[in-house]
Coordinates of C-alpha atoms in Angstrom, one line a residue:
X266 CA 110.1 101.6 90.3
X267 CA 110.8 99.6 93.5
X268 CA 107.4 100.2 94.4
X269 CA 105.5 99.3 91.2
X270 CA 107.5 95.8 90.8
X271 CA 106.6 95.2 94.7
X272 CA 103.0 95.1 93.7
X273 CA 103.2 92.6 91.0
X274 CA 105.2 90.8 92.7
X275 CA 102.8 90.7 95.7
X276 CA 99.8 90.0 93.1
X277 CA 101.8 87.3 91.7
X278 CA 102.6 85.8 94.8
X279 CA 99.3 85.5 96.1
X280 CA 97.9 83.6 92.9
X281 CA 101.0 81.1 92.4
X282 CA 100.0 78.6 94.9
X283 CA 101.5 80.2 97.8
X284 CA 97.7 81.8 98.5
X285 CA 94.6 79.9 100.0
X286 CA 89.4 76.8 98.9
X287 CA 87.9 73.7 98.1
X288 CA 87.3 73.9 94.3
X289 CA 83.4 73.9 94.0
X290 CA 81.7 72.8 90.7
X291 CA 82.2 74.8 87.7
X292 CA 79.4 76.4 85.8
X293 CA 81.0 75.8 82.8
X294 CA 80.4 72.2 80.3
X295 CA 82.5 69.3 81.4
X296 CA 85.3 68.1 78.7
X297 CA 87.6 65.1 79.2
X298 CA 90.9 64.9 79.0
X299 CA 93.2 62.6 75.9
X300 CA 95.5 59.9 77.8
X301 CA 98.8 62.1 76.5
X302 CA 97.2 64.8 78.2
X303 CA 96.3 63.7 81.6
X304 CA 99.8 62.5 81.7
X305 CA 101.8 65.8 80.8
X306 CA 99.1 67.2 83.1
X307 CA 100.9 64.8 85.9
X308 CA 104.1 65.5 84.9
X309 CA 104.0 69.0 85.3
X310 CA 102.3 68.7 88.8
X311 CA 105.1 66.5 89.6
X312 CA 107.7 69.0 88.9
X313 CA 105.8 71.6 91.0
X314 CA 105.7 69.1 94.1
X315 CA 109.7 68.8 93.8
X316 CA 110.3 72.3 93.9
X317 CA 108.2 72.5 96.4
X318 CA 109.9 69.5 98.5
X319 CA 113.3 71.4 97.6
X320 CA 111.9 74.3 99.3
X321 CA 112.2 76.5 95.3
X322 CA 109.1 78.1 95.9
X323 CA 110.2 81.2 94.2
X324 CA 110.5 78.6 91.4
X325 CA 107.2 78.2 91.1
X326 CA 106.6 81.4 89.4
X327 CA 107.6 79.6 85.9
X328 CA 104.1 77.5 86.2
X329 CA 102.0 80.3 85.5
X330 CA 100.7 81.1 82.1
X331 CA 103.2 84.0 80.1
X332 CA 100.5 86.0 78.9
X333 CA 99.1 86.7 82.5
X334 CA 102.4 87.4 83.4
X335 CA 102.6 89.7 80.7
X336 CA 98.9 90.9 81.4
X337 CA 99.9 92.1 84.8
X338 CA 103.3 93.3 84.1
X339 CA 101.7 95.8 81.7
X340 CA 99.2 96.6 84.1
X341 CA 102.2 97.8 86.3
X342 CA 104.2 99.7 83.5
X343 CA 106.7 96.8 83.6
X344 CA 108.5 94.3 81.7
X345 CA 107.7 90.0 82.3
X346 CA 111.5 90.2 83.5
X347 CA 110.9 92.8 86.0
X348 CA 107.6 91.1 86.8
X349 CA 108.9 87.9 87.0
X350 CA 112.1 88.6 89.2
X351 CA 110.2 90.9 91.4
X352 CA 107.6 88.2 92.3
X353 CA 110.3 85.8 93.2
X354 CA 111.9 88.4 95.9
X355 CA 108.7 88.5 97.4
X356 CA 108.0 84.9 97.4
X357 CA 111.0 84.0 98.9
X358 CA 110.9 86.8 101.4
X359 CA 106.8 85.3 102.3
X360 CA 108.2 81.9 102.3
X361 CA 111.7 82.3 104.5
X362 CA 108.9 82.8 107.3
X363 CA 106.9 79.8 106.5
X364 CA 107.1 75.9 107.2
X365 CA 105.2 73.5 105.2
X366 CA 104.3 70.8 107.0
X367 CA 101.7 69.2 103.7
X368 CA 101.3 70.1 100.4
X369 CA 98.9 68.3 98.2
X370 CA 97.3 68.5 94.8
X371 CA 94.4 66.6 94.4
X372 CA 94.5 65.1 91.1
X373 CA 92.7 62.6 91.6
X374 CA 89.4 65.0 92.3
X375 CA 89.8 67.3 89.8
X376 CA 87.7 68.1 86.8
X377 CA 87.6 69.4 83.5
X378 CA 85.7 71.6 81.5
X379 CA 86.0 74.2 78.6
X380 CA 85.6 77.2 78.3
X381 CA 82.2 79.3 77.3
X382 CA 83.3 79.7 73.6
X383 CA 84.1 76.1 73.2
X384 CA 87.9 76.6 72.8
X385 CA 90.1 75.8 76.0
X386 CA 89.9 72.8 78.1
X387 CA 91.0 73.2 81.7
X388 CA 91.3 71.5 84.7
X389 CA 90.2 72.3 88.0
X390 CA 92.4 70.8 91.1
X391 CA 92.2 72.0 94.8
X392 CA 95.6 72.6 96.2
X393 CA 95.8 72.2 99.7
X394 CA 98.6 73.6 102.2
X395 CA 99.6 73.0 106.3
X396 CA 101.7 75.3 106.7
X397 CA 103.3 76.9 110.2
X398 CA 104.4 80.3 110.7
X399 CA 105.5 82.4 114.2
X400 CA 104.5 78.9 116.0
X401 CA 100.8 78.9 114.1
X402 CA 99.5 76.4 111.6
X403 CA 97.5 77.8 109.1
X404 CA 95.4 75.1 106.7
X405 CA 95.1 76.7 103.2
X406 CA 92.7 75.4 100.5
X407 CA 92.5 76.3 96.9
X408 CA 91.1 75.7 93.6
X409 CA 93.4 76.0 90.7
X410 CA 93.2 75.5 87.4
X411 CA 95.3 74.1 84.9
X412 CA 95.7 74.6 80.7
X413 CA 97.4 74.2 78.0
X414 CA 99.1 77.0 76.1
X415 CA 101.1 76.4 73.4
X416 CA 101.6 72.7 74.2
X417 CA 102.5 72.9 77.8
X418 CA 100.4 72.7 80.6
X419 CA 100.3 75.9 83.5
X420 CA 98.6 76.5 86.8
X421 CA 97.5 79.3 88.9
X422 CA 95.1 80.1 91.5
X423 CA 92.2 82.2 90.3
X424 CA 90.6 82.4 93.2
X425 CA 91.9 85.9 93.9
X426 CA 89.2 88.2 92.1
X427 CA 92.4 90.3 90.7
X428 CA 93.9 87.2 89.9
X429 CA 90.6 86.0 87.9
X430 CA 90.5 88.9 86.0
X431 CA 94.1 89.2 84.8
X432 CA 93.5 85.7 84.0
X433 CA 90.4 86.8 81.4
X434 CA 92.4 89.9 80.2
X435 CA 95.3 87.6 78.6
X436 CA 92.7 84.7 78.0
X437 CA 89.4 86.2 77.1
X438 CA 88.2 82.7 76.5
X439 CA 87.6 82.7 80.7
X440 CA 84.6 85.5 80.2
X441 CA 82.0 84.4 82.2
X442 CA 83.7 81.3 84.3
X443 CA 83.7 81.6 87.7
X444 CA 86.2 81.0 90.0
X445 CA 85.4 80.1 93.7
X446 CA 87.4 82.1 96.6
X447 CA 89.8 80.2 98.8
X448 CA 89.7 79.0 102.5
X449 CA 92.4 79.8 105.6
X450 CA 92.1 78.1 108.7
X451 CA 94.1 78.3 112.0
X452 CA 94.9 74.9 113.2
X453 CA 94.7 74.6 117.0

């Protein structure tokens, strides 16, 4: 059991932010974005940046969308609890080890398109980490996306090929979008 909740928790931990890309242009339509919208959009990203400035990164868990987190707890033979709790254990275990120095999401650059079929809007942000860990700085890059589910907004990092396609499994809307991978840099 220990075992099974260790991998989801690794999988979710390494598409919640806490992974590494400069988001590249979709091949998908552009959409735009309602006024209410781009601001619950901000909102949300604001909570995200203050549990990441109180150092809650386990917290950060809660932004990604249920029904992946149900997609790969099922995947597992698990419950979202188990899935859930698990993937803050490891989190916090990754991120006792780690400093960061910068955190930004790039708002401001990001774009937004729908989905193949027409129905889902989503936004696509690069999220960009300094971070320094056994006396190394490590610059981390990635493109994540952001949608609406049931009235309130979630992120994740589908760079992560596993990531992308749990992502399609619970939202089968993604078919055919394409995700670009995410960059790690040593810092000297």
């Amino acid at each position: 059991m220990f075992t099974r909740l260790a991998m989801i928790a690794v999988v979710l931990a390494l598409g919640s932010g806490v992974a590494a890309a400069p988001a590249l242009a979709q091949d998908a339509p552009k959409a735009t974005l309602s006024a209410a919208d781009r601001a619950g959009l901000e909102a949300r990203i604001d909570q995200m940046n203050a549990m990441v400035e109180a150092g809650q990164y386990s917290a950060m868990i809660e932004f990604l969308p249920p029904k992946v987190l149900h997609t790969i707890a099922e995947t597992f033979g698990a419950t979202a609890d188990e899935a859930r709790e698990a993937s803050r254990l490891v989190v916090d275990e990754v991120m006792s080890q780690v400093t960061i120095i910068d955190y930004h999401i790039d708002l401001a650059g990001a774009e937004t398109f729908v989905t193949p079929d027409g129905s889902r809007p989503y936004v696509v942000f690069d999220l960009s980490m300094l971070m320094e860990t056994q006396g190394i700085q490590i610059k981390a890059v990635s493109p994540n996306i952001a949608f609406m589910d049931e009235g309130v907004w979630y992120l994740m990092d589908p760079s992560d090929p596993a990531q992308a396609e749990f992502l399609r499994k619970a939202y089968p809307e993604f078919e055919g979008v394409t995700f670009e991978p995410g960059t790690m840099e040593v810092i000297e």
